[in-house]
mmCIF file of C-alpha atoms in Angstrom:
data_model
loop_
_atom_site.group_PDB
_atom_site.id
_atom_site.type_symbol
_atom_site.label_atom_id
_atom_site.label_comp_id
_atom_site.label_asym_id
_atom_site.label_seq_id
_atom_site.Cartn_x
_atom_site.Cartn_y
_atom_site.Cartn_z
ATOM 1 C CA MET A 1 -53.143 -83.204 -35.325
ATOM 2 C CA ARG A 2 -54.759 -81.599 -32.273
ATOM 3 C CA ILE A 3 -52.549 -83.706 -29.900
ATOM 4 C CA SER A 4 -49.496 -82.472 -31.774
ATOM 5 C CA ILE A 5 -50.374 -78.825 -31.364
ATOM 6 C CA SER A 6 -51.076 -79.283 -27.654
ATOM 7 C CA MET A 7 -47.643 -81.059 -27.065
ATOM 8 C CA LEU A 8 -45.832 -78.186 -28.906
ATOM 9 C CA ALA A 9 -47.511 -75.518 -26.757
ATOM 10 C CA LEU A 10 -46.728 -77.467 -23.596
ATOM 11 C CA ALA A 11 -43.007 -77.907 -24.662
ATOM 12 C CA ALA A 12 -42.859 -74.036 -25.441
ATOM 13 C CA ALA A 13 -44.310 -73.165 -22.018
ATOM 14 C CA VAL A 14 -41.718 -75.494 -20.355
ATOM 15 C CA ALA A 15 -38.718 -74.017 -22.264
ATOM 16 C CA LEU A 16 -39.737 -70.209 -21.680
ATOM 17 C CA PRO A 17 -38.501 -69.902 -18.149
ATOM 18 C CA ALA A 18 -35.034 -71.211 -19.239
ATOM 19 C CA CYS A 19 -34.589 -68.373 -21.794
ATOM 20 C CA GLN A 20 -35.135 -65.800 -19.071
ATOM 21 C CA PRO A 21 -31.946 -64.228 -17.335
ATOM 22 C CA ALA A 22 -31.276 -65.839 -14.126
ATOM 23 C CA ASP A 23 -31.788 -62.740 -12.050
ATOM 24 C CA THR A 24 -35.224 -62.019 -13.755
ATOM 25 C CA ALA A 25 -36.344 -65.493 -12.913
ATOM 26 C CA SER A 26 -35.319 -65.009 -9.321
ATOM 27 C CA GLY A 27 -37.135 -61.705 -9.149
ATOM 28 C CA THR A 28 -33.896 -59.544 -9.040
ATOM 29 C CA SER A 29 -33.909 -56.446 -11.335
ATOM 30 C CA MET A 30 -30.836 -55.752 -13.581
ATOM 31 C CA THR A 31 -31.424 -51.911 -13.751
ATOM 32 C CA PRO A 32 -28.391 -50.278 -11.857
ATOM 33 C CA THR A 33 -29.397 -48.610 -8.597
ATOM 34 C CA ALA A 34 -27.626 -46.181 -6.212
ATOM 35 C CA GLU A 35 -26.195 -49.291 -4.496
ATOM 36 C CA THR A 36 -24.939 -51.004 -7.685
ATOM 37 C CA ALA A 37 -23.701 -47.769 -9.409
ATOM 38 C CA PRO A 38 -19.948 -47.646 -9.717
ATOM 39 C CA ALA A 39 -18.412 -46.094 -6.639
ATOM 40 C CA ASP A 40 -15.899 -44.036 -8.707
ATOM 41 C CA ALA A 41 -18.666 -41.908 -10.290
ATOM 42 C CA ALA A 42 -20.174 -40.999 -6.919
ATOM 43 C CA ASN A 43 -16.677 -40.092 -5.555
ATOM 44 C CA VAL A 44 -15.822 -37.867 -8.494
ATOM 45 C CA ALA A 45 -18.892 -35.775 -8.186
ATOM 46 C CA ALA A 46 -18.514 -35.354 -4.388
ATOM 47 C CA GLU A 47 -14.873 -34.679 -4.429
ATOM 48 C CA PRO A 48 -14.015 -30.875 -3.917
ATOM 49 C CA ALA A 49 -11.910 -28.980 -6.340
ATOM 50 C CA ALA A 50 -8.348 -28.735 -5.649
ATOM 51 C CA THR A 51 -7.367 -25.575 -3.612
ATOM 52 C CA PRO A 52 -5.115 -23.205 -5.769
ATOM 53 C CA PRO A 53 -1.679 -22.278 -4.424
ATOM 54 C CA ALA A 54 -1.563 -19.131 -2.202
ATOM 55 C CA ASP A 55 -0.666 -16.139 -4.211
ATOM 56 C CA VAL A 56 2.110 -14.198 -2.390
ATOM 57 C CA ALA A 57 1.675 -11.209 -4.441
ATOM 58 C CA ALA A 58 -1.856 -10.820 -3.421
ATOM 59 C CA ASN A 59 -1.156 -11.101 0.124
ATOM 60 C CA PRO A 60 2.165 -9.089 0.703
ATOM 61 C CA PRO A 61 3.534 -9.252 4.214
ATOM 62 C CA ALA A 62 2.626 -6.445 6.504
ATOM 63 C CA ALA A 63 4.975 -3.518 6.941
ATOM 64 C CA GLY A 64 6.901 -3.497 10.152
ATOM 65 C CA PRO A 65 6.841 -0.654 12.611
ATOM 66 C CA MET A 66 9.015 2.524 11.748
ATOM 67 C CA THR A 67 12.210 2.346 13.771
ATOM 68 C CA ASP A 68 14.271 5.335 15.051
ATOM 69 C CA ALA A 69 16.704 4.800 12.133
ATOM 70 C CA ASP A 70 13.824 4.748 9.548
ATOM 71 C CA PHE A 71 12.611 8.113 11.066
ATOM 72 C CA VAL A 72 16.073 9.690 10.789
ATOM 73 C CA MET A 73 16.503 8.618 7.160
ATOM 74 C CA LYS A 74 12.976 9.858 6.074
ATOM 75 C CA ALA A 75 13.243 13.006 8.069
ATOM 76 C CA ALA A 76 16.722 13.749 6.486
ATOM 77 C CA SER A 77 15.553 13.021 3.012
ATOM 78 C CA GLY A 78 12.399 15.126 3.370
ATOM 79 C CA GLY A 79 14.139 17.938 4.989
ATOM 80 C CA MET A 80 16.653 18.190 2.193
ATOM 81 C CA MET A 81 13.908 18.229 -0.358
ATOM 82 C CA GLU A 82 12.005 21.094 1.433
ATOM 83 C CA VAL A 83 15.253 23.160 1.470
ATOM 84 C CA GLU A 84 16.027 22.631 -2.140
ATOM 85 C CA ALA A 85 12.422 23.329 -3.025
ATOM 86 C CA ALA A 86 12.591 26.536 -1.032
ATOM 87 C CA LYS A 87 15.661 27.651 -2.953
ATOM 88 C CA GLN A 88 13.770 26.933 -6.295
ATOM 89 C CA ALA A 89 10.939 29.106 -5.067
ATOM 90 C CA GLN A 90 13.125 32.005 -4.306
ATOM 91 C CA VAL A 91 14.566 32.038 -7.756
ATOM 92 C CA LYS A 92 11.429 30.981 -9.782
ATOM 93 C CA SER A 93 8.561 32.708 -7.985
ATOM 94 C CA THR A 94 7.419 36.235 -8.157
ATOM 95 C CA ASP A 95 4.531 35.633 -5.778
ATOM 96 C CA ALA A 96 5.097 37.382 -2.284
ATOM 97 C CA MET A 97 3.121 34.611 -0.508
ATOM 98 C CA VAL A 98 5.024 31.802 -2.083
ATOM 99 C CA LYS A 99 8.351 33.616 -1.264
ATOM 100 C CA SER A 100 7.314 34.137 2.269
ATOM 101 C CA VAL A 101 6.540 30.419 2.715
ATOM 102 C CA ALA A 102 9.755 29.449 1.088
ATOM 103 C CA ASP A 103 11.717 31.896 3.366
ATOM 104 C CA MET A 104 10.236 30.297 6.379
ATOM 105 C CA ILE A 105 10.804 26.698 5.161
ATOM 106 C CA LEU A 106 14.360 27.378 4.089
ATOM 107 C CA ARG A 107 15.310 29.029 7.500
ATOM 108 C CA ASP A 108 13.565 26.438 9.779
ATOM 109 C CA HIS A 109 14.473 23.283 7.814
ATOM 110 C CA THR A 110 18.061 24.322 7.354
ATOM 111 C CA LYS A 111 18.338 24.675 11.115
ATOM 112 C CA ALA A 112 16.485 21.222 11.656
ATOM 113 C CA ASN A 113 18.664 19.384 8.982
ATOM 114 C CA ASP A 114 21.829 20.631 10.641
ATOM 115 C CA GLU A 115 20.613 19.441 14.185
ATOM 116 C CA LEU A 116 19.548 16.053 12.682
ATOM 117 C CA LYS A 117 22.844 15.684 10.861
ATOM 118 C CA ALA A 118 24.748 16.231 14.230
ATOM 119 C CA LEU A 119 22.419 13.868 15.996
ATOM 120 C CA ALA A 120 22.935 11.038 13.407
ATOM 121 C CA ALA A 121 26.693 11.558 13.518
ATOM 122 C CA SER A 122 26.699 11.070 17.269
ATOM 123 C CA LYS A 123 24.978 7.686 16.673
ATOM 124 C CA SER A 124 27.093 6.569 13.793
ATOM 125 C CA MET A 125 24.091 6.785 11.402
ATOM 126 C CA GLN A 126 24.707 7.470 7.693
ATOM 127 C CA LEU A 127 22.476 10.010 6.215
ATOM 128 C CA PRO A 128 21.536 10.040 2.485
ATOM 129 C CA GLY A 129 23.395 12.480 0.379
ATOM 130 C CA ALA A 130 20.306 13.721 -1.503
ATOM 131 C CA PRO A 131 16.523 13.338 -1.370
ATOM 132 C CA MET A 132 15.284 9.798 -1.983
ATOM 133 C CA GLY A 133 12.129 8.178 -3.262
ATOM 134 C CA ASP A 134 9.006 10.365 -3.113
ATOM 135 C CA ALA A 135 10.952 13.387 -1.899
ATOM 136 C CA ARG A 136 13.287 13.057 -5.074
ATOM 137 C CA MET A 137 10.286 12.916 -7.369
ATOM 138 C CA THR A 138 8.594 15.957 -5.652
ATOM 139 C CA LEU A 139 11.719 18.013 -6.237
ATOM 140 C CA ASP A 140 12.029 16.859 -9.826
ATOM 141 C CA LYS A 141 8.470 17.842 -10.489
ATOM 142 C CA LEU A 142 8.974 21.351 -9.120
ATOM 143 C CA MET A 143 12.171 21.830 -11.049
ATOM 144 C CA ALA A 144 10.182 21.118 -14.130
ATOM 145 C CA THR A 145 7.717 23.800 -13.752
ATOM 146 C CA ASN A 146 7.719 27.618 -13.919
ATOM 147 C CA GLY A 147 5.650 30.702 -13.281
ATOM 148 C CA LYS A 148 2.221 30.277 -11.901
ATOM 149 C CA GLU A 149 2.320 26.667 -12.468
ATOM 150 C CA PHE A 150 5.342 26.469 -10.182
ATOM 151 C CA ASP A 151 3.596 28.582 -7.441
ATOM 152 C CA ARG A 152 0.666 26.418 -7.463
ATOM 153 C CA ALA A 153 2.682 23.112 -7.526
ATOM 154 C CA TYR A 154 5.009 24.388 -4.969
ATOM 155 C CA LEU A 155 2.152 25.114 -2.317
ATOM 156 C CA GLU A 156 0.560 21.875 -3.175
ATOM 157 C CA GLU A 157 3.699 19.809 -2.755
ATOM 158 C CA MET A 158 4.603 21.686 0.520
ATOM 159 C CA ASN A 159 1.240 21.087 1.946
ATOM 160 C CA ALA A 160 1.198 17.268 1.165
ATOM 161 C CA ALA A 161 4.929 17.007 2.419
ATOM 162 C CA HIS A 162 4.162 18.799 5.765
ATOM 163 C CA ALA A 163 1.036 16.598 6.321
ATOM 164 C CA LYS A 164 3.184 13.566 6.165
ATOM 165 C CA ASP A 165 6.049 15.201 8.172
ATOM 166 C CA ILE A 166 3.577 16.093 11.112
ATOM 167 C CA ALA A 167 2.196 12.562 11.223
ATOM 168 C CA MET A 168 5.720 11.092 11.206
ATOM 169 C CA PHE A 169 7.025 13.401 13.761
ATOM 170 C CA GLN A 170 4.092 12.934 16.063
ATOM 171 C CA LYS A 171 4.635 9.290 15.923
ATOM 172 C CA GLU A 172 8.336 9.493 16.696
ATOM 173 C CA ALA A 173 7.684 11.935 19.474
ATOM 174 C CA THR A 174 5.389 9.569 21.258
ATOM 175 C CA GLU A 175 6.585 6.057 20.251
ATOM 176 C CA GLY A 176 10.356 6.508 19.500
ATOM 177 C CA LYS A 177 12.791 4.284 21.519
ATOM 178 C CA ASP A 178 15.850 6.505 21.352
ATOM 179 C CA ALA A 179 15.346 9.412 23.840
ATOM 180 C CA GLU A 180 17.531 11.873 21.930
ATOM 181 C CA ILE A 181 15.861 11.162 18.603
ATOM 182 C CA ARG A 182 12.379 11.353 20.345
ATOM 183 C CA ALA A 183 13.353 14.745 21.871
ATOM 184 C CA PHE A 184 14.404 15.978 18.494
ATOM 185 C CA ALA A 185 10.992 15.041 17.003
ATOM 186 C CA SER A 186 9.255 16.826 19.839
ATOM 187 C CA ARG A 187 11.209 19.918 19.366
ATOM 188 C CA THR A 188 10.728 20.155 15.637
ATOM 189 C CA LEU A 189 7.066 19.305 15.568
ATOM 190 C CA PRO A 190 5.700 22.734 16.499
ATOM 191 C CA LYS A 191 7.647 24.300 13.622
ATOM 192 C CA LEU A 192 6.192 21.759 11.273
ATOM 193 C CA GLN A 193 2.622 22.499 12.395
ATOM 194 C CA GLU A 194 3.292 26.232 12.087
ATOM 195 C CA HIS A 195 4.588 25.636 8.515
ATOM 196 C CA GLY A 196 1.565 23.458 7.635
ATOM 197 C CA ALA A 197 -1.089 26.008 8.890
ATOM 198 C CA MET A 198 0.723 28.865 6.832
ATOM 199 C CA ILE A 199 1.087 26.757 3.662
ATOM 200 C CA GLU A 200 -2.720 25.746 3.847
ATOM 201 C CA LYS A 201 -3.644 29.352 4.436
ATOM 202 C CA HIS A 202 -1.715 30.702 1.390
ATOM 203 C CA ARG A 203 -2.752 27.625 -0.743
ATOM 204 C CA LYS A 204 -6.444 28.524 -0.392
ATOM 205 C CA MET A 205 -5.818 32.155 -1.274
ATOM 206 C CA GLN A 206 -4.131 31.171 -4.764
#
């Protein structure tokens, strides 16, 4: 009986290595490592996110420089608005200061508008028949007001309009390519500066 038990134990010991996985028997571990992990998993983690397409609306193209023709069109539109606004002031306002500003603007801008019209005709440039864009909106705003509200709005709008005019005429006077248009800007600029100073003075007194 003792011999039989010993023989069974020996047989089990001999059979045990045969039951182990081949890699374990050879001393090689079956646990995945960095070298044995699937290559695709590593690549997915390291791969950067796709770059979204460029948004054209968020990056509008830069506006080009103002040409002589641009200047003529903007000066004509603004000049017409200022003349029409002055006419409105003569009718709607009872304030002596507002009327004095309007009289000055009406006189000087009518003269400048006529000069610009003749200059544009000599160069076959087609001028707008009425104020455009911001000039149109300014005129519409003034036409919708009356009394003291009109007086305040008139001086505010003329102050803002002349600040833009002065900057635009200064730029054309120094950077314009057409000598005659550049000369017109230079001649008109002092009057605009005079208007701006008078408007600012009266605006602060309101």
